[in-house]
Each structure stands twice: as structure tokens, then as C-alpha cells.
Amino acid sequence: MTDPDIRVAALYRFAAVADPSRLRDDLERLCGDEVRGTLLVAHEGVNGTIAGPGAAVARVIDGLTALPGFTETDVKYSSAERMPFHRLKVRVKPEIVTLGLPDLEPALNAGTYVAPEDWNALIAHPDTIVIDTRNDYEGEVGAFAGAVQPNTRSFRDFPEWFRTEGRALLDRPNPPKVAMYCTGGIRCEKSTAFLKSEGVTDVFHLQGGILRYLETVPEAGSLWQGECFVFDERVAVGHGLAEGTHTLCRGCRMPVSPEGRTSPHYVEGVCCERCYDTRTEEQRQAALERDRQVRIAGRLGIAHIGARQDRD
């Protein structure tokens, strides 16, 4: 389905939630039948991305920001040519972004926000270390010039990386500033709270994350290289939040660049260079049939029943 009126809202807010289950129910009612996506609710706040008609998305955002503690919820808007989610999921979790440290309280202990227009000056300074708090495959799609890549497989691995490798980067006579970034701001904000709990005090994070930077900073003056992976069917976006050139491998759920799609091991809807050797013949045939059904459904303008499970 193609709809130029689809609005996408990526949002998060660290704020105390006394009753996450009640907030979950309220958000489900606000979303109704028009809004799809994923929202995570925990005692530490709310995180997620939703999409739908502009008025319906505005209804959800207005309802959330009217709640105590959520007035300054960080929301980044973009548009999509088609609905990027197959269904709505609103779930209660121990953390709204999983670091494995639910007692950090980023709402009280996070580092210093840096606006996108001030970010270049901070990370270009020789006394600043820039750390990407995202996962390895995200860094491969795009990154800030000169950033340290922990190459973690999941955000939960970040504390161990810092304690075993990252701390050594700060071992200087005059400790450097630490500038951290992520897709929408939530992981780097929580990471600064973690670093402060580890005794690091001069810590900064990119307000609104890469998405706000790409939306705000003109490409001619940008220090961003490549595209930014996003967790929906757009796969990646570039400057101005225009849809990028990466696609999603249906075998391993990893992003595939235009160059990657020229590999003899890339089969659309089935596998890519990463997962070619791990797919059995039975799995490949099943994936080929599913891809065929999705294409037929697309030509008919209907939702493929199996598509609902794409993002589980």
C-alpha cells in the first residue's frame, strides 16, 4: 500500500511511571485501529515508533505529552510512502531500552544534551572521544567520522565493552570529553547515565540522536557518513530523513547495501552474504514461496497474512 499521508513518529522519554500497565492500556486506546508500530512502557518511561494518518499520530502524541513528566517527550517525525509496520504492539518491559541495569534512572542521572547544530564542534575537538552506542550492523550502514565502534551485538553488551575496552580510551593525563550517539537518542542517553555511574563525569549525548541530526544539519555541513539504520520497513534513511538505499534480508533481518545485493549469495526475500551458509534448502524454498506470496499480495493491493510476523 502506498500512502503519502503516512506519518512516522519515533519517540522516547525517561520519566517515572507509577503504573506501566495502566499507561499501556491508555496508549492502546489512543492508538485505536489507525496507528501501528511498537511502544514499550516501563517504570523508567516510554519508547517506540508509531505510524499512521497524521491526525491519528497527533492524537497519540498529544495524549502522551499531556501526562505528568512527559511534556518534553522527544519526538522525531518523518513520512513514509507506505505503512512501515504491520500491527500495533504496546508492551510493558523492565526497561524501555535494555541495558540490563534497570536502576540507573536516566531521568535523573544522564549526561549533558548537545543540540544537533552544536554537535560538529564537540566531536571535531581533539579532546573529545566519540562513541557509537548502537550495534555492529548499524555502524556498518553509517556512522560519524572518527567514531569509536564497540561492535556490540546488542545494547546489553555495552557495559561489558566499556569495562573491558572502553575505559582504556579515557586513560589519559587529562581525561577527554565523551560524546555518545545513537539512532534516536535513547541509547546514548542511557549510556551516559551508565558512564556516570562508572565515575565518568564529562559525558555528552546527541539530543534527538542521528535522526534529529540528519533532519537538522544540512548535508553540505554534515559529519555523518552513510545512512542511518531504522527499525522499520524503510530500513535506512539519509539526510533530510529521505528513505535510503538499503533493503532488509528476510533470512537474517540484517540491512543489505546496494553493493551487498550484487553478491552471488544474495537472493531477494531469502538470504544474503551474511546468512547464505546458514540457511537450509528447506528454509530457502519456504522463503522463496513466502516472497512469491508477498509479491502477489502487493500486486493485488492487499496485506499478506504472513507479513504480520516480519518484525517479531
PDB file of C-alpha atoms in Angstrom:
ATOM      1  CA  MET A   1       0.000   0.000   0.000  1.00  0.00           C
ATOM      2  CA  THR A   2       1.314   3.455  -0.924  1.00  0.00           C
ATOM      3  CA  ASP A   3       0.046   6.431   1.080  1.00  0.00           C
ATOM      4  CA  PRO A   4       1.825   9.793   1.063  1.00  0.00           C
ATOM      5  CA  ASP A   5      -0.079  10.775   4.220  1.00  0.00           C
ATOM      6  CA  ILE A   6       1.589   8.180   6.470  1.00  0.00           C
ATOM      7  CA  ARG A   7       3.346   9.966   9.321  1.00  0.00           C
ATOM      8  CA  VAL A   8       6.049   8.232  11.364  1.00  0.00           C
ATOM      9  CA  ALA A   9       6.850   9.330  14.931  1.00  0.00           C
ATOM     10  CA  ALA A  10       9.910   8.000  16.773  1.00  0.00           C
ATOM     11  CA  LEU A  11       9.636   8.915  20.432  1.00  0.00           C
ATOM     12  CA  TYR A  12      11.018   8.304  23.882  1.00  0.00           C
ATOM     13  CA  ARG A  13      11.035   9.851  27.316  1.00  0.00           C
ATOM     14  CA  PHE A  14      12.734   8.836  30.542  1.00  0.00           C
ATOM     15  CA  ALA A  15      10.182   9.688  33.236  1.00  0.00           C
ATOM     16  CA  ALA A  16       8.828   7.937  36.304  1.00  0.00           C
ATOM     17  CA  VAL A  17       5.810   5.725  35.538  1.00  0.00           C
ATOM     18  CA  ALA A  18       3.999   4.503  38.639  1.00  0.00           C
ATOM     19  CA  ASP A  19       1.703   2.056  36.819  1.00  0.00           C
ATOM     20  CA  PRO A  20       3.142   0.860  33.470  1.00  0.00           C
ATOM     21  CA  SER A  21       0.176  -1.464  32.807  1.00  0.00           C
ATOM     22  CA  ARG A  22      -2.297   1.376  33.072  1.00  0.00           C
ATOM     23  CA  LEU A  23      -0.214   3.559  30.764  1.00  0.00           C
ATOM     24  CA  ARG A  24      -0.009   0.675  28.281  1.00  0.00           C
ATOM     25  CA  ASP A  25      -3.805   0.437  28.223  1.00  0.00           C
ATOM     26  CA  ASP A  26      -4.147   4.212  27.770  1.00  0.00           C
ATOM     27  CA  LEU A  27      -1.719   4.201  24.836  1.00  0.00           C
ATOM     28  CA  GLU A  28      -3.521   1.297  23.169  1.00  0.00           C
ATOM     29  CA  ARG A  29      -6.789   3.249  23.355  1.00  0.00           C
ATOM     30  CA  LEU A  30      -5.141   6.352  21.922  1.00  0.00           C
ATOM     31  CA  CYS A  31      -3.699   4.377  19.005  1.00  0.00           C
ATOM     32  CA  GLY A  32      -7.005   2.741  18.163  1.00  0.00           C
ATOM     33  CA  ASP A  33      -7.263   0.959  14.817  1.00  0.00           C
ATOM     34  CA  GLU A  34      -5.382   3.547  12.741  1.00  0.00           C
ATOM     35  CA  VAL A  35      -1.933   3.584  14.334  1.00  0.00           C
ATOM     36  CA  ARG A  36       0.610   0.771  14.078  1.00  0.00           C
ATOM     37  CA  GLY A  37       4.105   0.286  15.448  1.00  0.00           C
ATOM     38  CA  THR A  38       5.698  -0.615  18.761  1.00  0.00           C
ATOM     39  CA  LEU A  39       5.592   1.188  22.103  1.00  0.00           C
ATOM     40  CA  LEU A  40       7.464  -0.069  25.168  1.00  0.00           C
ATOM     41  CA  VAL A  41       6.434   1.041  28.644  1.00  0.00           C
ATOM     42  CA  ALA A  42       8.418   0.613  31.871  1.00  0.00           C
ATOM     43  CA  HIS A  43       8.802   2.296  35.230  1.00  0.00           C
ATOM     44  CA  GLU A  44      11.594   4.367  33.634  1.00  0.00           C
ATOM     45  CA  GLY A  45       9.465   5.784  30.772  1.00  0.00           C
ATOM     46  CA  VAL A  46       8.202   5.170  27.224  1.00  0.00           C
ATOM     47  CA  ASN A  47       9.988   4.337  23.973  1.00  0.00           C
ATOM     48  CA  GLY A  48       8.877   3.390  20.476  1.00  0.00           C
ATOM     49  CA  THR A  49       7.963   4.255  16.921  1.00  0.00           C
ATOM     50  CA  ILE A  50       4.454   4.534  15.552  1.00  0.00           C
ATOM     51  CA  ALA A  51       2.959   5.358  12.164  1.00  0.00           C
ATOM     52  CA  GLY A  52      -0.422   6.212  10.740  1.00  0.00           C
ATOM     53  CA  PRO A  53      -2.527   9.094   9.414  1.00  0.00           C
ATOM     54  CA  GLY A  54      -1.237  12.440  10.660  1.00  0.00           C
ATOM     55  CA  ALA A  55      -4.275  13.219  12.803  1.00  0.00           C
ATOM     56  CA  ALA A  56      -4.197   9.810  14.471  1.00  0.00           C
ATOM     57  CA  VAL A  57      -0.477  10.048  15.278  1.00  0.00           C
ATOM     58  CA  ALA A  58      -1.017  13.564  16.652  1.00  0.00           C
ATOM     59  CA  ARG A  59      -3.767  12.193  18.911  1.00  0.00           C
ATOM     60  CA  VAL A  60      -1.338   9.706  20.446  1.00  0.00           C
ATOM     61  CA  ILE A  61       1.458  12.256  20.912  1.00  0.00           C
ATOM     62  CA  ASP A  62      -0.897  14.849  22.412  1.00  0.00           C
ATOM     63  CA  GLY A  63      -2.268  12.277  24.839  1.00  0.00           C
ATOM     64  CA  LEU A  64       1.189  11.166  25.933  1.00  0.00           C
ATOM     65  CA  THR A  65       2.682  14.643  26.323  1.00  0.00           C
ATOM     66  CA  ALA A  66      -0.295  15.712  28.444  1.00  0.00           C
ATOM     67  CA  LEU A  67       0.783  13.255  31.143  1.00  0.00           C
ATOM     68  CA  PRO A  68       2.926  14.420  34.104  1.00  0.00           C
ATOM     69  CA  GLY A  69       6.623  14.032  33.286  1.00  0.00           C
ATOM     70  CA  PHE A  70       6.058  13.540  29.552  1.00  0.00           C
ATOM     71  CA  THR A  71       5.627  17.149  28.417  1.00  0.00           C
ATOM     72  CA  GLU A  72       9.127  17.204  26.920  1.00  0.00           C
ATOM     73  CA  THR A  73       8.924  13.814  25.204  1.00  0.00           C
ATOM     74  CA  ASP A  74      11.446  13.667  22.363  1.00  0.00           C
ATOM     75  CA  VAL A  75       9.530  13.094  19.123  1.00  0.00           C
ATOM     76  CA  LYS A  76      11.059  12.908  15.644  1.00  0.00           C
ATOM     77  CA  TYR A  77       8.676  12.982  12.703  1.00  0.00           C
ATOM     78  CA  SER A  78       9.156  11.680   9.196  1.00  0.00           C
ATOM     79  CA  SER A  79       6.933  10.381   6.420  1.00  0.00           C
ATOM     80  CA  ALA A  80       6.681   7.075   4.597  1.00  0.00           C
ATOM     81  CA  GLU A  81       5.344   6.110   1.198  1.00  0.00           C
ATOM     82  CA  ARG A  82       3.733   3.015   2.725  1.00  0.00           C
ATOM     83  CA  MET A  83       2.800   1.839   6.206  1.00  0.00           C
ATOM     84  CA  PRO A  84       6.130   0.707   7.722  1.00  0.00           C
ATOM     85  CA  PHE A  85       4.552  -1.522  10.399  1.00  0.00           C
ATOM     86  CA  HIS A  86       2.216  -4.484  10.157  1.00  0.00           C
ATOM     87  CA  ARG A  87       0.473  -4.162  13.504  1.00  0.00           C
ATOM     88  CA  LEU A  88       0.416  -2.365  16.859  1.00  0.00           C
ATOM     89  CA  LYS A  89       2.335  -3.699  19.858  1.00  0.00           C
ATOM     90  CA  VAL A  90       2.242  -1.891  23.224  1.00  0.00           C
ATOM     91  CA  ARG A  91       4.158  -3.847  25.840  1.00  0.00           C
ATOM     92  CA  VAL A  92       5.292  -3.485  29.437  1.00  0.00           C
ATOM     93  CA  LYS A  93       9.005  -4.199  29.921  1.00  0.00           C
ATOM     94  CA  PRO A  94      11.563  -3.960  32.762  1.00  0.00           C
ATOM     95  CA  GLU A  95      13.381  -1.273  30.706  1.00  0.00           C
ATOM     96  CA  ILE A  96      12.331   0.793  27.690  1.00  0.00           C
ATOM     97  CA  VAL A  97      15.764   0.096  26.198  1.00  0.00           C
ATOM     98  CA  THR A  98      17.527  -2.954  27.571  1.00  0.00           C
ATOM     99  CA  LEU A  99      20.921  -2.347  29.117  1.00  0.00           C
ATOM    100  CA  GLY A 100      20.414  -4.911  31.886  1.00  0.00           C
ATOM    101  CA  LEU A 101      20.693  -2.139  34.504  1.00  0.00           C
ATOM    102  CA  PRO A 102      17.127  -1.079  35.390  1.00  0.00           C
ATOM    103  CA  ASP A 103      18.209   1.016  38.400  1.00  0.00           C
ATOM    104  CA  LEU A 104      20.220   3.663  36.504  1.00  0.00           C
ATOM    105  CA  GLU A 105      17.419   6.281  36.475  1.00  0.00           C
ATOM    106  CA  PRO A 106      18.476   8.220  33.343  1.00  0.00           C
ATOM    107  CA  ALA A 107      15.735  10.759  34.069  1.00  0.00           C
ATOM    108  CA  LEU A 108      17.885  11.965  36.960  1.00  0.00           C
ATOM    109  CA  ASN A 109      21.444  10.957  36.132  1.00  0.00           C
ATOM    110  CA  ALA A 110      22.028  11.278  32.369  1.00  0.00           C
ATOM    111  CA  GLY A 111      24.788  13.330  30.784  1.00  0.00           C
ATOM    112  CA  THR A 112      24.550  16.680  29.015  1.00  0.00           C
ATOM    113  CA  TYR A 113      22.371  17.140  25.937  1.00  0.00           C
ATOM    114  CA  VAL A 114      24.086  18.552  22.849  1.00  0.00           C
ATOM    115  CA  ALA A 115      21.873  20.075  20.167  1.00  0.00           C
ATOM    116  CA  PRO A 116      22.474  18.842  16.596  1.00  0.00           C
ATOM    117  CA  GLU A 117      23.709  22.272  15.486  1.00  0.00           C
ATOM    118  CA  ASP A 118      26.407  22.170  18.205  1.00  0.00           C
ATOM    119  CA  TRP A 119      27.407  18.533  17.686  1.00  0.00           C
ATOM    120  CA  ASN A 120      30.014  19.071  14.957  1.00  0.00           C
ATOM    121  CA  ALA A 121      32.073  21.422  17.096  1.00  0.00           C
ATOM    122  CA  LEU A 122      32.069  18.977  20.019  1.00  0.00           C
ATOM    123  CA  ILE A 123      33.091  15.868  18.107  1.00  0.00           C
ATOM    124  CA  ALA A 124      35.691  17.687  15.990  1.00  0.00           C
ATOM    125  CA  HIS A 125      37.587  18.802  19.106  1.00  0.00           C
ATOM    126  CA  PRO A 126      40.815  16.779  19.654  1.00  0.00           C
ATOM    127  CA  ASP A 127      39.982  16.293  23.341  1.00  0.00           C
ATOM    128  CA  THR A 128      36.671  14.534  22.596  1.00  0.00           C
ATOM    129  CA  ILE A 129      36.171  10.800  22.159  1.00  0.00           C
ATOM    130  CA  VAL A 130      33.081   9.912  20.131  1.00  0.00           C
ATOM    131  CA  ILE A 131      31.406   6.579  20.904  1.00  0.00           C
ATOM    132  CA  ASP A 132      28.667   4.934  18.845  1.00  0.00           C
ATOM    133  CA  THR A 133      26.318   3.173  21.275  1.00  0.00           C
ATOM    134  CA  ARG A 134      24.494   1.215  18.570  1.00  0.00           C
ATOM    135  CA  ASN A 135      25.079  -2.352  17.388  1.00  0.00           C
ATOM    136  CA  ASP A 136      27.702  -3.555  14.909  1.00  0.00           C
ATOM    137  CA  TYR A 137      25.422  -3.862  11.873  1.00  0.00           C
ATOM    138  CA  GLU A 138      24.085  -0.331  12.432  1.00  0.00           C
ATOM    139  CA  GLY A 139      27.595   1.099  12.417  1.00  0.00           C
ATOM    140  CA  GLU A 140      28.268  -0.631   9.114  1.00  0.00           C
ATOM    141  CA  VAL A 141      25.359   1.220   7.494  1.00  0.00           C
ATOM    142  CA  GLY A 142      26.598   4.630   8.616  1.00  0.00           C
ATOM    143  CA  ALA A 143      28.478   6.471  11.374  1.00  0.00           C
ATOM    144  CA  PHE A 144      30.014   9.788  12.375  1.00  0.00           C
ATOM    145  CA  ALA A 145      33.530  10.324  11.083  1.00  0.00           C
ATOM    146  CA  GLY A 146      36.128   9.095  13.589  1.00  0.00           C
ATOM    147  CA  ALA A 147      33.661   7.466  15.970  1.00  0.00           C
ATOM    148  CA  VAL A 148      34.717   4.506  18.120  1.00  0.00           C
ATOM    149  CA  GLN A 149      32.726   1.420  17.161  1.00  0.00           C
ATOM    150  CA  PRO A 150      32.284  -1.020  20.087  1.00  0.00           C
ATOM    151  CA  ASN A 151      30.881  -3.565  17.585  1.00  0.00           C
ATOM    152  CA  THR A 152      28.462  -4.941  20.147  1.00  0.00           C
ATOM    153  CA  ARG A 153      25.814  -7.435  19.057  1.00  0.00           C
ATOM    154  CA  SER A 154      23.208  -5.880  21.358  1.00  0.00           C
ATOM    155  CA  PHE A 155      22.889  -2.839  23.621  1.00  0.00           C
ATOM    156  CA  ARG A 156      23.044  -5.135  26.641  1.00  0.00           C
ATOM    157  CA  ASP A 157      26.699  -5.821  25.726  1.00  0.00           C
ATOM    158  CA  PHE A 158      27.695  -2.168  26.063  1.00  0.00           C
ATOM    159  CA  PRO A 159      28.533  -2.167  29.829  1.00  0.00           C
ATOM    160  CA  GLU A 160      30.925  -5.110  29.435  1.00  0.00           C
ATOM    161  CA  TRP A 161      32.573  -3.463  26.408  1.00  0.00           C
ATOM    162  CA  PHE A 162      33.137  -0.262  28.363  1.00  0.00           C
ATOM    163  CA  ARG A 163      34.522  -2.046  31.418  1.00  0.00           C
ATOM    164  CA  THR A 164      36.891  -4.265  29.413  1.00  0.00           C
ATOM    165  CA  GLU A 165      37.859  -1.979  26.497  1.00  0.00           C
ATOM    166  CA  GLY A 166      36.196   1.400  26.506  1.00  0.00           C
ATOM    167  CA  ARG A 167      37.554   2.680  29.796  1.00  0.00           C
ATOM    168  CA  ALA A 168      41.109   2.395  28.467  1.00  0.00           C
ATOM    169  CA  LEU A 169      40.253   5.081  25.894  1.00  0.00           C
ATOM    170  CA  LEU A 170      39.845   7.566  28.743  1.00  0.00           C
ATOM    171  CA  ASP A 171      43.133   6.691  30.439  1.00  0.00           C
ATOM    172  CA  ARG A 172      44.939   9.972  29.785  1.00  0.00           C
ATOM    173  CA  PRO A 173      46.619  12.580  31.998  1.00  0.00           C
ATOM    174  CA  ASN A 174      43.773  14.935  31.071  1.00  0.00           C
ATOM    175  CA  PRO A 175      40.612  12.802  30.656  1.00  0.00           C
ATOM    176  CA  PRO A 176      38.774  13.597  27.416  1.00  0.00           C
ATOM    177  CA  LYS A 177      35.175  14.551  26.987  1.00  0.00           C
ATOM    178  CA  VAL A 178      32.977  11.647  25.905  1.00  0.00           C
ATOM    179  CA  ALA A 179      30.365  12.288  23.205  1.00  0.00           C
ATOM    180  CA  MET A 180      27.890   9.464  22.600  1.00  0.00           C
ATOM    181  CA  TYR A 181      25.232   8.995  19.966  1.00  0.00           C
ATOM    182  CA  CYS A 182      22.594   6.545  18.740  1.00  0.00           C
ATOM    183  CA  THR A 183      19.636   6.461  16.358  1.00  0.00           C
ATOM    184  CA  GLY A 184      17.030   8.466  18.243  1.00  0.00           C
ATOM    185  CA  GLY A 185      18.815   9.496  21.446  1.00  0.00           C
ATOM    186  CA  ILE A 186      17.553   6.917  23.906  1.00  0.00           C
ATOM    187  CA  ARG A 187      20.508   4.514  23.944  1.00  0.00           C
ATOM    188  CA  CYS A 188      23.129   7.241  24.179  1.00  0.00           C
ATOM    189  CA  GLU A 189      21.161   8.994  26.933  1.00  0.00           C
ATOM    190  CA  LYS A 190      21.021   5.803  28.970  1.00  0.00           C
ATOM    191  CA  SER A 191      24.695   5.138  28.181  1.00  0.00           C
ATOM    192  CA  THR A 192      25.694   8.488  29.668  1.00  0.00           C
ATOM    193  CA  ALA A 193      23.855   7.570  32.870  1.00  0.00           C
ATOM    194  CA  PHE A 194      25.818   4.311  32.895  1.00  0.00           C
ATOM    195  CA  LEU A 195      29.174   6.073  32.370  1.00  0.00           C
ATOM    196  CA  LYS A 196      28.370   8.498  35.177  1.00  0.00           C
ATOM    197  CA  SER A 197      27.617   5.522  37.439  1.00  0.00           C
ATOM    198  CA  GLU A 198      31.107   4.275  36.493  1.00  0.00           C
ATOM    199  CA  GLY A 199      32.700   7.548  37.616  1.00  0.00           C
ATOM    200  CA  VAL A 200      32.957   9.333  34.249  1.00  0.00           C
ATOM    201  CA  THR A 201      31.692  12.894  34.650  1.00  0.00           C
ATOM    202  CA  ASP A 202      32.340  14.805  31.393  1.00  0.00           C
ATOM    203  CA  VAL A 203      29.764  12.968  29.278  1.00  0.00           C
ATOM    204  CA  PHE A 204      27.579  14.312  26.465  1.00  0.00           C
ATOM    205  CA  HIS A 205      24.941  12.845  24.150  1.00  0.00           C
ATOM    206  CA  LEU A 206      23.382  13.928  20.878  1.00  0.00           C
ATOM    207  CA  GLN A 207      19.925  15.321  21.549  1.00  0.00           C
ATOM    208  CA  GLY A 208      17.408  13.576  19.331  1.00  0.00           C
ATOM    209  CA  GLY A 209      20.081  11.205  18.037  1.00  0.00           C
ATOM    210  CA  ILE A 210      21.163  10.713  14.448  1.00  0.00           C
ATOM    211  CA  LEU A 211      17.616  11.193  13.167  1.00  0.00           C
ATOM    212  CA  ARG A 212      17.379  14.722  14.557  1.00  0.00           C
ATOM    213  CA  TYR A 213      20.887  15.484  13.259  1.00  0.00           C
ATOM    214  CA  LEU A 214      20.047  14.301   9.731  1.00  0.00           C
ATOM    215  CA  GLU A 215      16.852  16.320   9.842  1.00  0.00           C
ATOM    216  CA  THR A 216      18.522  19.480  11.155  1.00  0.00           C
ATOM    217  CA  VAL A 217      22.064  19.708   9.791  1.00  0.00           C
ATOM    218  CA  PRO A 218      22.460  20.425   6.053  1.00  0.00           C
ATOM    219  CA  GLU A 219      24.246  17.678   4.158  1.00  0.00           C
ATOM    220  CA  ALA A 220      26.948  20.103   3.000  1.00  0.00           C
ATOM    221  CA  GLY A 221      27.999  20.724   6.612  1.00  0.00           C
ATOM    222  CA  SER A 222      27.391  17.212   7.929  1.00  0.00           C
ATOM    223  CA  LEU A 223      29.954  14.905   9.552  1.00  0.00           C
ATOM    224  CA  TRP A 224      27.681  11.905   9.068  1.00  0.00           C
ATOM    225  CA  GLN A 225      28.867   9.253   6.634  1.00  0.00           C
ATOM    226  CA  GLY A 226      26.483   6.746   5.032  1.00  0.00           C
ATOM    227  CA  GLU A 227      22.872   6.093   6.025  1.00  0.00           C
ATOM    228  CA  CYS A 228      21.131   5.509   9.339  1.00  0.00           C
ATOM    229  CA  PHE A 229      19.529   2.126  10.009  1.00  0.00           C
ATOM    230  CA  VAL A 230      15.970   2.374  11.350  1.00  0.00           C
ATOM    231  CA  PHE A 231      13.886  -0.398  12.875  1.00  0.00           C
ATOM    232  CA  ASP A 232      11.038  -0.422  10.396  1.00  0.00           C
ATOM    233  CA  GLU A 233      10.367  -1.310   6.785  1.00  0.00           C
ATOM    234  CA  ARG A 234      12.190   1.782   5.492  1.00  0.00           C
ATOM    235  CA  VAL A 235      15.405   0.019   6.672  1.00  0.00           C
ATOM    236  CA  ALA A 236      17.606   3.139   6.447  1.00  0.00           C
ATOM    237  CA  VAL A 237      17.311   6.901   5.956  1.00  0.00           C
ATOM    238  CA  GLY A 238      19.683   9.622   4.805  1.00  0.00           C
ATOM    239  CA  HIS A 239      19.912  13.397   5.141  1.00  0.00           C
ATOM    240  CA  GLY A 240      16.522  15.027   5.358  1.00  0.00           C
ATOM    241  CA  LEU A 241      15.247  11.618   6.541  1.00  0.00           C
ATOM    242  CA  ALA A 242      14.747  10.526   2.944  1.00  0.00           C
ATOM    243  CA  GLU A 243      14.470   6.751   2.538  1.00  0.00           C
ATOM    244  CA  GLY A 244      17.877   5.224   1.901  1.00  0.00           C
ATOM    245  CA  THR A 245      19.233   2.573  -0.409  1.00  0.00           C
ATOM    246  CA  HIS A 246      19.467  -0.387   1.981  1.00  0.00           C
ATOM    247  CA  THR A 247      16.993  -3.248   1.971  1.00  0.00           C
ATOM    248  CA  LEU A 248      16.321  -5.917   4.591  1.00  0.00           C
ATOM    249  CA  CYS A 249      17.450  -9.511   4.257  1.00  0.00           C
ATOM    250  CA  ARG A 250      14.464 -11.691   5.097  1.00  0.00           C
ATOM    251  CA  GLY A 251      16.772 -14.504   6.152  1.00  0.00           C
ATOM    252  CA  CYS A 252      18.760 -12.812   8.924  1.00  0.00           C
ATOM    253  CA  ARG A 253      16.898  -9.466   9.295  1.00  0.00           C
ATOM    254  CA  MET A 254      20.111  -7.532   8.598  1.00  0.00           C
ATOM    255  CA  PRO A 255      20.428  -4.485   6.301  1.00  0.00           C
ATOM    256  CA  VAL A 256      21.835  -5.084   2.818  1.00  0.00           C
ATOM    257  CA  SER A 257      23.532  -2.317   0.833  1.00  0.00           C
ATOM    258  CA  PRO A 258      23.266  -1.924  -2.957  1.00  0.00           C
ATOM    259  CA  GLU A 259      26.747  -3.457  -3.179  1.00  0.00           C
ATOM    260  CA  GLY A 260      25.639  -6.360  -0.994  1.00  0.00           C
ATOM    261  CA  ARG A 261      22.770  -7.061  -3.356  1.00  0.00           C
ATOM    262  CA  THR A 262      25.268  -7.716  -6.154  1.00  0.00           C
ATOM    263  CA  SER A 263      26.711 -10.699  -4.252  1.00  0.00           C
ATOM    264  CA  PRO A 264      26.017 -14.106  -5.829  1.00  0.00           C
ATOM    265  CA  HIS A 265      24.896 -15.168  -2.346  1.00  0.00           C
ATOM    266  CA  TYR A 266      22.129 -12.571  -2.216  1.00  0.00           C
ATOM    267  CA  VAL A 267      18.678 -13.898  -3.057  1.00  0.00           C
ATOM    268  CA  GLU A 268      15.883 -11.373  -2.549  1.00  0.00           C
ATOM    269  CA  GLY A 269      13.476 -12.486   0.132  1.00  0.00           C
ATOM    270  CA  VAL A 270      15.678 -15.439   1.082  1.00  0.00           C
ATOM    271  CA  CYS A 271      19.269 -14.762   2.173  1.00  0.00           C
ATOM    272  CA  CYS A 272      22.323 -12.523   1.860  1.00  0.00           C
ATOM    273  CA  GLU A 273      26.098 -12.782   2.175  1.00  0.00           C
ATOM    274  CA  ARG A 274      25.800 -12.886   5.984  1.00  0.00           C
ATOM    275  CA  CYS A 275      23.406 -15.817   6.234  1.00  0.00           C
ATOM    276  CA  TYR A 276      23.827 -17.727   2.963  1.00  0.00           C
ATOM    277  CA  ASP A 277      25.761 -20.577   4.591  1.00  0.00           C
ATOM    278  CA  THR A 278      23.339 -20.925   7.499  1.00  0.00           C
ATOM    279  CA  ARG A 279      20.123 -21.401   5.503  1.00  0.00           C
ATOM    280  CA  THR A 280      18.990 -24.944   4.749  1.00  0.00           C
ATOM    281  CA  GLU A 281      17.471 -25.831   1.393  1.00  0.00           C
ATOM    282  CA  GLU A 282      14.113 -26.290   3.091  1.00  0.00           C
ATOM    283  CA  GLN A 283      14.329 -22.809   4.617  1.00  0.00           C
ATOM    284  CA  ARG A 284      15.281 -21.300   1.266  1.00  0.00           C
ATOM    285  CA  GLN A 285      12.350 -22.908  -0.529  1.00  0.00           C
ATOM    286  CA  ALA A 286       9.949 -21.782   2.188  1.00  0.00           C
ATOM    287  CA  ALA A 287      11.328 -18.232   1.979  1.00  0.00           C
ATOM    288  CA  LEU A 288      11.017 -18.216  -1.808  1.00  0.00           C
ATOM    289  CA  GLU A 289       7.373 -19.252  -1.550  1.00  0.00           C
ATOM    290  CA  ARG A 290       6.677 -16.626   1.088  1.00  0.00           C
ATOM    291  CA  ASP A 291       8.340 -13.944  -1.051  1.00  0.00           C
ATOM    292  CA  ARG A 292       6.184 -15.045  -4.011  1.00  0.00           C
ATOM    293  CA  GLN A 293       3.034 -14.733  -1.914  1.00  0.00           C
ATOM    294  CA  VAL A 294       4.068 -11.285  -0.635  1.00  0.00           C
ATOM    295  CA  ARG A 295       4.634 -10.089  -4.223  1.00  0.00           C
ATOM    296  CA  ILE A 296       1.248 -11.390  -5.330  1.00  0.00           C
ATOM    297  CA  ALA A 297      -0.417  -9.659  -2.378  1.00  0.00           C
ATOM    298  CA  GLY A 298       1.431  -6.440  -3.250  1.00  0.00           C
ATOM    299  CA  ARG A 299       0.194  -6.517  -6.839  1.00  0.00           C
ATOM    300  CA  LEU A 300      -3.353  -7.051  -5.588  1.00  0.00           C
ATOM    301  CA  GLY A 301      -3.032  -4.259  -3.045  1.00  0.00           C
ATOM    302  CA  ILE A 302      -3.785  -6.461  -0.048  1.00  0.00           C
ATOM    303  CA  ALA A 303      -1.813  -7.291   3.094  1.00  0.00           C
ATOM    304  CA  HIS A 304      -0.070 -10.642   3.048  1.00  0.00           C
ATOM    305  CA  ILE A 305      -1.173 -12.635   6.100  1.00  0.00           C
ATOM    306  CA  GLY A 306       2.381 -13.743   6.892  1.00  0.00           C
ATOM    307  CA  ALA A 307       3.663 -10.194   6.790  1.00  0.00           C
ATOM    308  CA  ARG A 308       2.315  -9.590  10.280  1.00  0.00           C
ATOM    309  CA  GLN A 309       5.208 -11.571  11.697  1.00  0.00           C
ATOM    310  CA  ASP A 310       8.016  -9.702   9.943  1.00  0.00           C
ATOM    311  CA  ARG A 311       9.099  -7.651  12.941  1.00  0.00           C
ATOM    312  CA  ASP A 312       8.683 -10.162  15.783  1.00  0.00           C
TER     313      ASP A 312
END
